[in-house]
Tab-separated table of C-alpha atoms in Angstrom:
chain	number	residue	atom	x	y	z
A	26	MET	CA	105.538	86.937	121.277
A	27	LYS	CA	102.653	88.640	123.029
A	28	LYS	CA	99.455	86.589	123.130
A	29	GLU	CA	96.899	87.642	120.525
A	30	VAL	CA	93.645	89.037	121.887
A	31	PRO	CA	90.593	90.417	120.006
A	32	GLY	CA	91.396	93.865	118.688
A	33	ASP	CA	95.126	93.549	119.285
A	34	MET	CA	98.042	92.896	116.920
A	35	PHE	CA	101.066	90.652	117.031
A	36	TYR	CA	104.033	92.155	118.852
A	37	LYS	CA	107.272	90.466	117.877
A	38	LYS	CA	110.771	91.709	117.413
A	39	LYS	CA	110.773	93.741	114.206
A	40	LEU	CA	112.609	92.342	111.215
A	41	LYS	CA	116.059	93.689	110.500
A	42	PHE	CA	117.829	92.479	107.379
A	43	LYS	CA	121.579	92.928	107.081
A	44	SER	CA	121.507	92.584	103.306
A	45	HIS	CA	119.241	92.173	100.291
A	46	LYS	CA	120.266	88.520	100.120
A	47	GLU	CA	118.963	87.991	103.632
A	48	ALA	CA	115.671	89.705	102.776
A	49	GLU	CA	115.382	87.691	99.565
A	50	LYS	CA	115.866	84.417	101.421
A	51	TYR	CA	113.250	85.355	104.015
A	52	TYR	CA	110.566	86.215	101.446
A	53	GLU	CA	111.358	83.230	99.217
A	54	ASN	CA	110.726	80.961	102.201
A	55	LYS	CA	107.664	82.972	103.203
A	56	TRP	CA	105.966	82.489	99.820
A	57	LYS	CA	107.006	78.830	99.588
A	58	LYS	CA	105.164	78.094	102.822
A	59	GLU	CA	101.907	80.051	102.741
A	60	GLY	CA	102.661	83.641	101.826
A	61	TYR	CA	100.186	85.955	103.479
A	62	LYS	CA	97.051	83.804	103.149
A	63	LYS	CA	96.896	83.112	106.880
A	64	GLY	CA	96.721	86.789	107.766
A	65	TRP	CA	95.519	88.236	111.042
A	66	LYS	CA	92.356	86.636	112.406
A	67	CYS	CA	90.144	88.052	115.128
A	68	PHE	CA	86.455	88.657	115.800
A	69	GLY	CA	85.769	85.411	113.923
A	70	MET	CA	87.032	86.710	110.571
A	71	ASN	CA	90.252	87.184	108.624
A	72	ILE	CA	90.827	90.920	108.940
A	73	SER	CA	93.994	90.912	106.817
A	74	ASN	CA	92.184	89.473	103.801
A	75	ARG	CA	89.456	92.123	104.012
A	76	PHE	CA	92.030	94.891	104.217
A	77	ASP	CA	94.087	93.369	101.403
A	78	LYS	CA	91.076	93.245	99.084
A	79	ALA	CA	90.178	96.876	99.843
A	80	ARG	CA	93.736	98.107	99.251
A	81	LYS	CA	94.050	96.328	95.918
A	82	GLN	CA	90.663	97.561	94.685
A	83	SER	CA	91.622	101.118	95.589
A	84	ALA	CA	95.022	100.856	93.862
A	85	ILE	CA	93.583	99.445	90.627
A	86	LYS	CA	90.938	102.181	90.602
A	87	PHE	CA	93.597	104.908	90.959
A	88	LEU	CA	95.829	103.233	88.350
A	89	ASN	CA	93.015	103.126	85.783
A	90	PRO	CA	94.968	100.986	83.271
A	91	LYS	CA	94.418	101.693	79.580
A	92	LYS	CA	95.094	99.595	76.476
A	93	ARG	CA	98.036	101.821	75.509
A	94	ASP	CA	99.754	101.616	78.923
A	95	ILE	CA	103.001	99.842	79.721
A	96	ILE	CA	102.870	99.254	83.471
A	97	LEU	CA	105.225	98.075	86.203
A	98	ASP	CA	103.886	96.186	89.222
A	99	ALA	CA	106.690	96.846	91.708
A	100	GLY	CA	106.485	94.169	94.391
A	101	CYS	CA	103.881	91.923	92.795
A	102	GLY	CA	103.855	89.149	95.405
A	103	ARG	CA	101.783	86.267	94.074
A	104	GLY	CA	100.796	88.303	90.990
A	105	ASP	CA	97.005	88.439	91.354
A	106	VAL	CA	96.868	92.207	90.836
A	107	SER	CA	99.196	91.974	87.842
A	108	LEU	CA	96.837	89.456	86.248
A	109	LYS	CA	93.864	91.815	86.633
A	110	ILE	CA	95.797	94.777	85.241
A	111	ALA	CA	97.066	92.749	82.263
A	112	LYS	CA	93.489	92.409	80.994
A	113	LYS	CA	93.284	96.184	80.519
A	114	ALA	CA	96.875	97.234	79.691
A	115	LYS	CA	99.152	96.899	76.663
A	116	LYS	CA	101.915	95.236	78.666
A	117	ILE	CA	102.736	94.759	82.332
A	118	TYR	CA	105.998	93.762	83.959
A	119	ALA	CA	105.499	92.209	87.395
A	120	ILE	CA	108.571	92.051	89.623
A	121	ASP	CA	109.342	90.822	93.113
A	122	ILE	CA	112.424	89.963	95.124
A	123	ALA	CA	110.964	86.470	95.657
A	124	LYS	CA	109.988	84.437	92.598
A	125	SER	CA	108.301	81.733	94.691
A	126	GLY	CA	105.319	84.042	95.127
A	127	PHE	CA	104.399	84.395	91.452
A	128	GLU	CA	105.587	81.024	90.079
A	129	LYS	CA	102.089	79.520	90.083
A	130	ILE	CA	100.373	82.366	88.194
A	131	LYS	CA	103.332	82.760	85.821
A	132	LYS	CA	102.714	79.308	84.312
A	133	ASN	CA	99.361	80.355	82.832
A	134	SER	CA	99.780	84.127	82.503
A	135	PRO	CA	98.859	85.977	79.255
A	136	LYS	CA	101.600	87.022	76.822
A	137	ASN	CA	101.424	90.689	77.828
A	138	LEU	CA	102.206	89.822	81.476
A	139	ILE	CA	105.921	89.311	82.120
A	140	PHE	CA	107.148	88.197	85.534
A	141	LYS	CA	110.723	88.870	86.629
A	142	LYS	CA	112.642	88.306	89.844
A	143	MET	CA	114.004	91.742	90.688
A	144	ASN	CA	114.731	94.097	93.576
A	145	ILE	CA	112.852	97.404	93.267
A	146	GLU	CA	115.929	99.180	94.617
A	147	ASN	CA	117.789	98.131	91.454
A	148	LEU	CA	115.409	98.005	88.487
A	149	LYS	CA	116.766	96.384	85.332
A	150	PHE	CA	114.863	98.648	82.948
A	151	LYS	CA	115.864	101.601	80.792
A	152	GLU	CA	114.962	105.153	81.738
A	153	GLU	CA	111.390	106.259	81.046
A	154	THR	CA	110.141	102.770	80.172
A	155	PHE	CA	106.757	102.853	81.910
A	156	ASP	CA	103.600	104.924	81.635
A	157	LYS	CA	102.429	103.886	85.102
A	158	ILE	CA	103.731	102.055	88.159
A	159	VAL	CA	101.723	100.397	90.908
A	160	CYS	CA	103.351	99.540	94.233
A	161	ILE	CA	101.034	97.868	96.743
A	162	GLU	CA	102.147	97.311	100.357
A	163	THR	CA	105.790	96.917	99.291
A	164	LEU	CA	107.744	100.081	100.050
A	165	GLU	CA	107.575	99.480	103.816
A	166	HIS	CA	109.317	96.102	103.347
A	167	VAL	CA	112.458	97.246	101.505
A	168	LEU	CA	115.797	98.117	103.064
A	169	HIS	CA	116.177	101.519	101.389
A	170	PRO	CA	112.749	102.892	100.391
A	171	GLU	CA	114.117	106.231	99.158
A	172	LYS	CA	116.344	104.320	96.721
A	173	ALA	CA	113.279	102.414	95.511
A	174	ILE	CA	111.426	105.697	94.910
A	175	SER	CA	114.406	107.032	92.967
A	176	GLU	CA	114.523	103.908	90.807
A	177	MET	CA	110.795	104.029	90.104
A	178	LYS	CA	111.143	107.660	89.056
A	179	ARG	CA	114.025	106.766	86.731
A	180	VAL	CA	112.049	104.119	84.820
A	181	LEU	CA	108.815	106.165	84.753
A	182	LYS	CA	108.064	108.478	81.854
A	183	LYS	CA	107.723	112.207	82.493
A	184	GLN	CA	104.190	112.998	83.638
A	185	GLY	CA	103.856	109.277	84.394
A	186	ILE	CA	101.807	107.984	87.327
A	187	ILE	CA	102.777	106.039	90.441
A	188	VAL	CA	100.014	104.500	92.543
A	189	LEU	CA	101.189	103.583	96.019
A	190	SER	CA	99.358	101.666	98.721
A	191	TYR	CA	101.044	102.216	102.075
A	192	PRO	CA	100.229	101.413	105.746
A	193	THR	CA	100.635	104.894	107.208
A	194	ILE	CA	101.053	105.632	110.891
A	195	ASP	CA	97.963	107.510	112.055
A	196	THR	CA	99.270	110.654	113.791
A	197	SER	CA	95.937	112.491	113.836
A	198	ILE	CA	94.579	114.074	117.033
A	199	MET	CA	91.943	111.326	117.197
A	200	ALA	CA	94.622	108.633	117.122
A	201	LYS	CA	96.699	110.372	119.792
A	202	VAL	CA	93.664	110.632	122.067
A	203	ASP	CA	92.839	106.954	121.427
A	204	HIS	CA	96.366	105.900	122.358
A	205	PHE	CA	96.384	108.140	125.439
A	206	LEU	CA	93.096	106.693	126.698
A	207	GLY	CA	94.098	103.139	125.810
A	208	ILE	CA	91.264	102.740	123.290
A	209	GLU	CA	93.573	101.670	120.480
A	210	LYS	CA	97.196	100.658	120.942
A	211	PRO	CA	99.965	101.751	118.555
A	212	CYS	CA	100.391	98.996	116.002
A	213	ASN	CA	103.936	98.091	115.006
A	214	ILE	CA	103.831	95.546	112.189
A	215	THR	CA	106.669	93.057	112.504
A	216	GLU	CA	107.546	92.913	108.801
A	217	HIS	CA	107.630	96.660	108.193
A	218	ILE	CA	111.198	97.889	108.072
A	219	THR	CA	110.067	101.513	107.835
A	220	GLU	CA	106.812	103.092	108.980
A	221	TRP	CA	105.885	106.575	107.726
A	222	ASN	CA	102.899	108.766	108.462
A	223	TYR	CA	100.751	110.417	105.785
A	224	ASN	CA	102.793	113.626	105.513
A	225	GLN	CA	106.097	111.743	105.494
A	226	VAL	CA	105.048	109.644	102.503
A	227	ILE	CA	104.113	112.758	100.539
A	228	SER	CA	107.338	114.514	101.546
A	229	LYS	CA	109.510	111.551	100.459
A	230	PHE	CA	107.941	111.580	96.982
A	231	GLU	CA	107.912	115.361	96.582
A	232	LYS	CA	111.631	115.523	97.359
A	233	GLN	CA	112.265	113.198	94.428
A	234	GLY	CA	110.214	115.145	91.916
A	235	PHE	CA	106.631	113.944	92.275
A	236	LYS	CA	103.409	115.752	93.052
A	237	LEU	CA	100.407	114.288	94.829
A	238	ILE	CA	97.335	114.015	92.598
A	239	LYS	CA	94.969	112.462	95.122
A	240	SER	CA	94.742	110.030	98.002
A	241	GLU	CA	92.122	108.018	99.836
A	242	GLY	CA	92.047	106.222	103.146
A	243	ILE	CA	91.483	102.561	103.884
A	244	VAL	CA	90.236	101.526	107.359
A	245	PHE	CA	89.178	104.830	108.927
A	246	ASN	CA	89.888	105.326	112.643
A	247	ILE	CA	86.498	105.615	114.385
A	248	GLY	CA	87.901	106.008	117.874
A	249	VAL	CA	86.007	104.673	120.890
A	250	ILE	CA	83.276	103.190	118.689
A	251	GLY	CA	85.839	100.606	117.613
A	252	LYS	CA	85.659	98.973	121.032
A	253	LEU	CA	82.177	97.716	120.116
A	254	LYS	CA	83.846	95.159	117.817
A	255	LYS	CA	84.406	92.997	120.874
A	256	THR	CA	80.636	92.701	121.382
A	257	SER	CA	79.980	90.114	118.663
A	258	LYS	CA	81.102	88.939	115.226
A	259	SER	CA	78.121	90.563	113.488
A	260	ILE	CA	78.753	93.942	115.127
A	261	ALA	CA	82.483	93.683	114.341
A	262	LYS	CA	81.623	93.078	110.683
A	263	ILE	CA	79.343	96.131	110.563
A	264	ILE	CA	82.005	98.338	112.145
A	265	PHE	CA	84.716	97.119	109.760
A	266	ASP	CA	82.370	97.764	106.833
A	267	ILE	CA	81.903	101.337	108.080
A	268	GLN	CA	85.648	101.832	108.506
A	269	LEU	CA	86.323	100.526	105.003
A	270	SER	CA	83.615	102.719	103.466
A	271	ILE	CA	85.051	106.052	104.686
A	272	LYS	CA	87.628	107.165	102.108
A	273	ASN	CA	87.789	110.952	102.419
A	274	PHE	CA	90.025	111.244	105.486
A	275	PRO	CA	93.325	109.522	104.615
A	276	ARG	CA	95.199	111.188	107.489
A	277	ASN	CA	92.906	109.341	109.896
A	278	SER	CA	93.229	105.965	108.190
A	279	THR	CA	95.403	102.933	108.824
A	280	PHE	CA	96.202	102.406	105.134
A	281	VAL	CA	96.305	104.977	102.335
A	282	THR	CA	96.313	104.830	98.547
A	283	PHE	CA	98.329	107.643	96.943
A	284	LYS	CA	98.423	108.755	93.308
A	285	PHE	CA	101.594	110.657	92.383
A	286	GLN	CA	102.683	112.161	89.071
A	287	ARG	CA	106.287	112.554	87.979
A	288	LEU	CA	107.085	116.176	87.190
């Protein structure tokens, strides 16, 4: 593994699962140990936790749960988002391939929040069950993401909403210049089985009968200014705050929240 330095990412051999059973075992063990609490730390702060909070806030905002809604949280992890949504929805089903993640919250969850161990590539629900689906930082971890999209469409009602949070590959001109000049290095996340750019995500959903309603970026690419993060912790915090505040240019962002509607 490459040594971690400020402003750099971990570079390990990317995960490759031969089967769903292998993936299930990996994530069960992952959640039993520490899940994703450790995150990626640099500049004297936990960057992963800041990004995670921003992504979840954006997804819940786009989802806009209502008291009449029956919602699916596809890839719920430890279930913290499901718990927040349950307070505003009629019923929410929270599923994940690893039950060890949500076991703690499940013990004290409200009656309208139902946790189930399930693979999003094979959903055990009837057609057109849900009004809305939220899928946060999950699709990039599954073996066959197109199959997962197809399954989510099947269980979603017509005109229903899917809110997706996805770590897109920034293929903008700014990003290409940054990579060429060595300002920012391409970031390959070790646990992402697939990595799509902004247009690819939209294309994958459109091919399966969805239309994009809106999108917003998380962690905007500010180019050479980003190098100032290495100056001090306080300056790094200011720059990250700026990056997280710019939402209107999703193509130039590291993470994107999408809102799709089933046609």
